[in-house]
Short mmCIF file of C-alpha atoms in Angstrom, two decimals:
data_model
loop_
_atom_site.label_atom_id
_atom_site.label_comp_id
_atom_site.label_asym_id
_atom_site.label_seq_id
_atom_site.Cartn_x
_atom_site.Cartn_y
_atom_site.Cartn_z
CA UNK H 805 9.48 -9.28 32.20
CA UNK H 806 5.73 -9.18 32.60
CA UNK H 807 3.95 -9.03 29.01
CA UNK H 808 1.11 -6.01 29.02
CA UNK H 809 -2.14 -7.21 29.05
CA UNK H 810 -2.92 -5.97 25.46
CA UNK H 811 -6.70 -4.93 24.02
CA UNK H 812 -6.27 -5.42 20.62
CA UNK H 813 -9.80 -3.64 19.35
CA UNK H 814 -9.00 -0.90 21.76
CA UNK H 815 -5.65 -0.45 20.50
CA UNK H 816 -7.11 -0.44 16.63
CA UNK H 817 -10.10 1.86 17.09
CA UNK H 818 -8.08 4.57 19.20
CA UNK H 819 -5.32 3.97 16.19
CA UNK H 820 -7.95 4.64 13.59
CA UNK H 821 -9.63 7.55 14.85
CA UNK H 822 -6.55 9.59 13.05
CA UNK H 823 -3.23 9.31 10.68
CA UNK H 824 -3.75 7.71 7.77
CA UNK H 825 -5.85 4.46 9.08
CA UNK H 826 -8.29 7.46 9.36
CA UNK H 827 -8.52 9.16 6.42
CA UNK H 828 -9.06 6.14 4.93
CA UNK H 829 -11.96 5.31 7.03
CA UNK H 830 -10.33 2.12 8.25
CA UNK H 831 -12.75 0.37 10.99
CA UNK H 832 -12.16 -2.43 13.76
CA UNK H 833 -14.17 -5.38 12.53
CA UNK H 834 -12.97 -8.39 14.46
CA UNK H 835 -10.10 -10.38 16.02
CA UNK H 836 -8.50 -13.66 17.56
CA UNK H 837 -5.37 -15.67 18.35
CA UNK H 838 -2.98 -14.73 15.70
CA UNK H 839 -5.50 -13.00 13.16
CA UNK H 840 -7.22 -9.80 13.03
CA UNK H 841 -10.07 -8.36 10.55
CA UNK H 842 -10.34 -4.43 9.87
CA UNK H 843 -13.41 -3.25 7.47
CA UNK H 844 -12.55 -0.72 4.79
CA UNK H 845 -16.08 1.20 3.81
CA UNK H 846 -16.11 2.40 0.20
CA UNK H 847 -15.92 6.14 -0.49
CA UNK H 848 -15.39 8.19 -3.53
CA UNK H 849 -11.94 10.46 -2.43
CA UNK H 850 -10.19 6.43 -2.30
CA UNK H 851 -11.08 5.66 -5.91
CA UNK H 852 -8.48 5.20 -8.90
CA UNK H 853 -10.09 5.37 -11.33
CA UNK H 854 -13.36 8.25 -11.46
CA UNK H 855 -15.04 6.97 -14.13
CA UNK H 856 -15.37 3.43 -13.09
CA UNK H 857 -16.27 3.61 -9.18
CA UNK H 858 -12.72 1.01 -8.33
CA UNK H 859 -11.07 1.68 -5.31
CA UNK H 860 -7.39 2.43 -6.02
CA UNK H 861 -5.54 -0.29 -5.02
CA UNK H 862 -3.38 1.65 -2.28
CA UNK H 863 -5.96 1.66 0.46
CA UNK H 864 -6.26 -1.71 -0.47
CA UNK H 865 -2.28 -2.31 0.46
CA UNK H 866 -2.89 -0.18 3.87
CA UNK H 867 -5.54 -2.24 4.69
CA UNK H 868 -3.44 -5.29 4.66
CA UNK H 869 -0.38 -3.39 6.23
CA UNK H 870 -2.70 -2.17 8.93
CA UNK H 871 -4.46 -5.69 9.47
CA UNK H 872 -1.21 -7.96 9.05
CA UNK H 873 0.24 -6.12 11.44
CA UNK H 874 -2.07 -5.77 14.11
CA UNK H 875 -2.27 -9.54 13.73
CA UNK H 876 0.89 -10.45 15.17
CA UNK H 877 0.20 -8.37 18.35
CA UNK H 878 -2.49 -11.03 18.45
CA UNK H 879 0.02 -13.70 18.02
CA UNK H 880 2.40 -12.08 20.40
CA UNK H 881 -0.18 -11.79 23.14
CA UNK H 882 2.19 -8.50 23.92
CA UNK H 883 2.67 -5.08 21.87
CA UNK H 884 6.32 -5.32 20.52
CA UNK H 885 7.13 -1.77 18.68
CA UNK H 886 7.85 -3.03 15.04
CA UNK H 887 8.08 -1.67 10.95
CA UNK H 888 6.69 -3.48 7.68
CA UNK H 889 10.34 -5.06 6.11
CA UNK H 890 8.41 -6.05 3.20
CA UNK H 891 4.73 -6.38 1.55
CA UNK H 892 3.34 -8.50 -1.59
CA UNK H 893 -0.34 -7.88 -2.63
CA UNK H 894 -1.44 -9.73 -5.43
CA UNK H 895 -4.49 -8.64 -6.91
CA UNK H 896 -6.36 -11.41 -7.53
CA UNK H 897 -9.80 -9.11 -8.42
CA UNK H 898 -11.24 -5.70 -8.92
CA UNK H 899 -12.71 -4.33 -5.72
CA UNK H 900 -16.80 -3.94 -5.91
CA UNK H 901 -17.47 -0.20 -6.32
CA UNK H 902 -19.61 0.58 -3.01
CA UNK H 903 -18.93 -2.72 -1.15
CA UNK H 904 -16.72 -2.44 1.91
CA UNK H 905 -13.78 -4.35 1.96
CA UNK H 906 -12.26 -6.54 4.64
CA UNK H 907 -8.82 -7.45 5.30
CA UNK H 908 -7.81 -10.52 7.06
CA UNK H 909 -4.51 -10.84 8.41
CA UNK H 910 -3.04 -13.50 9.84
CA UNK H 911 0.41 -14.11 11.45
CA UNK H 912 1.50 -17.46 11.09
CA UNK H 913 5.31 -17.67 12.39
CA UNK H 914 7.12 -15.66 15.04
CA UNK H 915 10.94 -15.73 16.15
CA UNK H 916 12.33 -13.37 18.30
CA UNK H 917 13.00 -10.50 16.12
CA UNK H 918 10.87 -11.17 13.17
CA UNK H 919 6.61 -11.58 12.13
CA UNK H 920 5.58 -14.17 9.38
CA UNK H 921 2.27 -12.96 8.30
CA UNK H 922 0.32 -13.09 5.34
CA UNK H 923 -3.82 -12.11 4.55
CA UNK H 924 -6.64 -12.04 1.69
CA UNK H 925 -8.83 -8.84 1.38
CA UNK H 926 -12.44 -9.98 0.75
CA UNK H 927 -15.72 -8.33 0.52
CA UNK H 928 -18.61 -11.09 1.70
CA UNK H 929 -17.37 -13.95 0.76
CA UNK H 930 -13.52 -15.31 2.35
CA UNK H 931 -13.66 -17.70 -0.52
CA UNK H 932 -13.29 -15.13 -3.04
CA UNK H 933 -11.03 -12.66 -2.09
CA UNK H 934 -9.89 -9.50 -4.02
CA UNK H 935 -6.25 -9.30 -2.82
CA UNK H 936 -3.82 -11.64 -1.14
CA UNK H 937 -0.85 -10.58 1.19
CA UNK H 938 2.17 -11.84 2.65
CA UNK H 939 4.65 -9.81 4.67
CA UNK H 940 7.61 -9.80 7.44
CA UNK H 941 7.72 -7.46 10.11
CA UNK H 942 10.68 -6.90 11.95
CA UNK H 943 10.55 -6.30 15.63
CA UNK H 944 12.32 -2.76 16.74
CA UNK H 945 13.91 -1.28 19.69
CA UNK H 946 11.57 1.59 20.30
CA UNK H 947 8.73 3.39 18.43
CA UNK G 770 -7.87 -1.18 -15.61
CA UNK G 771 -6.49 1.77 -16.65
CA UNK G 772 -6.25 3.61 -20.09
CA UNK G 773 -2.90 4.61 -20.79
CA UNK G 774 -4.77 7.55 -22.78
CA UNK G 775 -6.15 8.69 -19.59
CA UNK G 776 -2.76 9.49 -18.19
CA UNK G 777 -2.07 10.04 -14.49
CA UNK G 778 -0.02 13.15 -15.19
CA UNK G 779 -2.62 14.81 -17.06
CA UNK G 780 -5.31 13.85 -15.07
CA UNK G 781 -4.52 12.62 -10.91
CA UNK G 782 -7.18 10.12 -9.38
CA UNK G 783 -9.20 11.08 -6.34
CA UNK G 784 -7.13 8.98 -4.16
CA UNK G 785 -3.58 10.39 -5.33
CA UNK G 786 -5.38 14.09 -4.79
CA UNK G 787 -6.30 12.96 -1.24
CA UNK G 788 -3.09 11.68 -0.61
CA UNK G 789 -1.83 15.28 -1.37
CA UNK G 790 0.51 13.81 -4.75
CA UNK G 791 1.73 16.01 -7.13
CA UNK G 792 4.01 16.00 -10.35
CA UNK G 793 7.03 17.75 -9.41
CA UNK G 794 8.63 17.33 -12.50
CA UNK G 795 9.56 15.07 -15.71
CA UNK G 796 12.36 12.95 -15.96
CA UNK G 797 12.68 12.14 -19.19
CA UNK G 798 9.23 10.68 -19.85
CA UNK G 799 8.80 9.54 -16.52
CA UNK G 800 7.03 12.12 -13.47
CA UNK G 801 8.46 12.50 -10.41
CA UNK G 802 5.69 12.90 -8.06
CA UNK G 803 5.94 14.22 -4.59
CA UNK G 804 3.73 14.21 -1.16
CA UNK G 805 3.64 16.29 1.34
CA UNK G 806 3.84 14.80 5.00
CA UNK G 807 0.50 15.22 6.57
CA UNK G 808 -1.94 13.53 9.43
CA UNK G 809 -3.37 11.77 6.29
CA UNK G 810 -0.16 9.93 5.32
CA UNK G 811 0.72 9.57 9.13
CA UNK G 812 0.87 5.76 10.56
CA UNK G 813 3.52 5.54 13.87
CA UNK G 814 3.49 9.17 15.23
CA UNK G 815 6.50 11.05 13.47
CA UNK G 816 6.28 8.63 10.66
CA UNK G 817 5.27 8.15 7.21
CA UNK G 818 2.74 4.99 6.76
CA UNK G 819 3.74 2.16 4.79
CA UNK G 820 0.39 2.23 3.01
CA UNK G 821 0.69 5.98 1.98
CA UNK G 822 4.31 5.38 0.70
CA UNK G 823 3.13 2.01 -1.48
CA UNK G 824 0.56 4.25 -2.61
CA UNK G 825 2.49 6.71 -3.92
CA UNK G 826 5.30 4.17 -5.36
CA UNK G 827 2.70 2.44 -7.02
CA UNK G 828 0.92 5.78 -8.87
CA UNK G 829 4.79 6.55 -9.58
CA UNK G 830 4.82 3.11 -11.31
CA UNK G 831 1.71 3.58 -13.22
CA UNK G 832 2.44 7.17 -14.40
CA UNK G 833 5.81 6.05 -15.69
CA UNK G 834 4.17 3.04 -17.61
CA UNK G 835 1.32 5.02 -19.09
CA UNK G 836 3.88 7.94 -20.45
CA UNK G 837 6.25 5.07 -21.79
CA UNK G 838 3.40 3.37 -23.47
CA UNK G 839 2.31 7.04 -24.51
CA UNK G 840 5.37 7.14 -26.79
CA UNK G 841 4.36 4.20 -28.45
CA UNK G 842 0.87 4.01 -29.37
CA UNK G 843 -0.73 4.58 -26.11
CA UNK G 844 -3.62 2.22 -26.29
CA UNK G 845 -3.45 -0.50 -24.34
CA UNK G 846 -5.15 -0.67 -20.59
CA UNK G 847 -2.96 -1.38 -17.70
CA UNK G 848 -3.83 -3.71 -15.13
CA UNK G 849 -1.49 -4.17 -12.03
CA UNK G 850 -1.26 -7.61 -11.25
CA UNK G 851 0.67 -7.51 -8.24
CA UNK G 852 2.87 -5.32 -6.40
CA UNK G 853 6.20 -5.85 -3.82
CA UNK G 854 7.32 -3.40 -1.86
CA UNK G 855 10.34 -3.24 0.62
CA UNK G 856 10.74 -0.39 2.93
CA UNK G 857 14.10 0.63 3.95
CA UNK G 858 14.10 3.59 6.21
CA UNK G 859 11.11 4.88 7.87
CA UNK G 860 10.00 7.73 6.18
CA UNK G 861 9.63 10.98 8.28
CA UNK G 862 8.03 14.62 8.42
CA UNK G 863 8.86 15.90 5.20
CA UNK G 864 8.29 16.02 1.38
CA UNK G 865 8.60 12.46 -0.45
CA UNK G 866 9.59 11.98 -3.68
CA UNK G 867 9.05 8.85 -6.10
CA UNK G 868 9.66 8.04 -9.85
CA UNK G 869 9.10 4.96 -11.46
CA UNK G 870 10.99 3.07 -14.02
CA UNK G 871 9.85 0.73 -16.98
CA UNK G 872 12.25 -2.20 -16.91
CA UNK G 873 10.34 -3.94 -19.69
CA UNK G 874 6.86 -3.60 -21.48
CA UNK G 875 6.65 -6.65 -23.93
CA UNK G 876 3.08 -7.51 -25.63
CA UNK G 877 1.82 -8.59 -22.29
CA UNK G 878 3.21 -7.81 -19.44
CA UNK G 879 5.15 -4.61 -18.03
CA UNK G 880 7.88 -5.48 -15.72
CA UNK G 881 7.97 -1.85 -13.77
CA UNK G 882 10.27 -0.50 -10.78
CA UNK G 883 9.81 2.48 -8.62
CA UNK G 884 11.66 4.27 -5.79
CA UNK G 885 10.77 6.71 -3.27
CA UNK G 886 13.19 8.89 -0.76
CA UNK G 887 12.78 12.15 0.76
CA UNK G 888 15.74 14.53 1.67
CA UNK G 889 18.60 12.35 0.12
CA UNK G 890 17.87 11.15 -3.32
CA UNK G 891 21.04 8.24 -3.29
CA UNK G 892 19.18 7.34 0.15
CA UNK G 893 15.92 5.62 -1.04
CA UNK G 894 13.07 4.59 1.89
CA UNK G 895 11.12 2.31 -0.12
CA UNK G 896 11.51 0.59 -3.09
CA UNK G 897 8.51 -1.13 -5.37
CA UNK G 898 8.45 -3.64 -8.13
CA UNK G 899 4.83 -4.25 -10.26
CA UNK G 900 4.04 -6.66 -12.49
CA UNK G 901 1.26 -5.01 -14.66
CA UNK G 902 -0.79 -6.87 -17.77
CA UNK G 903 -1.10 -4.61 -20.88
CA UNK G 904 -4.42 -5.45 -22.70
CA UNK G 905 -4.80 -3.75 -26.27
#
């Protein structure tokens, strides 16, 4: 069987334009072999707490769902229909009220039916990032 | 971080509003919140996002740790410190539920647990588990 010739941006920013990735503002920022980036801009209906600016840390988890995943289409080279088995974040640092944040993901390991991945969420600087991830996503029949 | 004065059942954060959460009721001293399905918590077409549902486990979380703490002497500040989530069924086009559960909150640290599910309570989609730092 033939893999698809995939477009990973093309796939993320027609993805993004609705659903949740949209509500959240969640933007294409860059990608490669086996990683992807997607920008999260800063806005005040994703904070969790009002009084101090802080993004709730949710988006924060979608972001790296979103990006992690994406990531091992990248890997792949193909689009294989799959769901999030399981997610860690650790929070490593409050997010900078007003900055945008980026999540990296990356997927390190592939076998047949399941994704190795795991990602930092950063803001300018990759060497001080906000958030860490790690994940497995398991490969399904259909969507 | 959060004070556990500032309670999430009293008083929702912008982001649970947006997500559409609400308290649906109190079990015990923990909330049960619920969210509607909607194109905002929509990832695969038909399907409830993982992002959405961690978001709402993890406010479930919070608001059970802030009412437990409540009973004591409510004044330490909750940080999460990190969070694990597995996801079990896909969630679907319908109302989700999720309540959280304090498995222990020593001087530190708050070992809490939280489940969601939608139609069939003994059929849970998602399950969380939070390590969150108490600070007096």
């Amino acid at each position: 069987m033939s893999k698809p010739n995939i477009q990973p941006d093309l796939f993320a920013k027609a993805m993004l334009k609705g659903g949740h990735g949209g509500w959240l503002g969640m933007q294409y920022h860059a990608h490669g072999p086996g990683w992807f980036e997607l920008a999260l801009p800063w806005k005040e209906e994703l904070v969790g707490m009002e009084e101090s600016g802080i993004l709730a840390s949710g988006p924060i988890i979608s972001l790296m769902d979103n990006c992690t995943s994406l990531s091992v289409w990248t890997k792949r080279d193909t689009f294989v229909p799959q769901v999030t088995l399981d997610l860690r974040i650790d929070y490593t640092r409050a997010a900078t009220p007003g900055s945008t944040v980026i999540g990296r993901g990356e997927c390190y390991k592939i076998t047949r039916s399941m994704s190795f991945v795991r990602g930092i969420a950063y803001e300018d600087d990759l060497d001080d990032p906000l958030a860490h991830a790690a994940g497995v996503f398991m490969t399904i029949e259909t969507f | 971080m959060v004070d556990a004065s500032e309670s999430i059942v009293r008083h929702l954060p912008p982001y649970a509003r947006g997500l559409g959460i609400e308290i649906e009721r109190m079990e015990g001293h923990a909330p049960v919140l619920a969210m509607d399905f909607s194109e905002r918590v929509q990832g695969r077409p038909g399907y409830l996002h993982g992002g959405a549902l961690s978001g709402l486990l993890e406010m479930a979380a919070i608001a059970a740790l802030q009412e437990e703490l409540a009973q004591e002497n409510g004044k330490k500040r909750i940080k999460p410190v990190n969070v694990t989530i597995e996801f079990m069924r896909g969630g679907t086009v319908q109302r989700t539920y999720a309540l959280g559960r304090v498995t222990r909150a020593g001087r530190r640290i708050a070992n809490v647990q939280a489940e969601a599910w939608q139609d069939e309570r003994d059929r849970p989609i998602a399950t969380a588990f939070l390590n969150i730092a108490l600070r007096d």
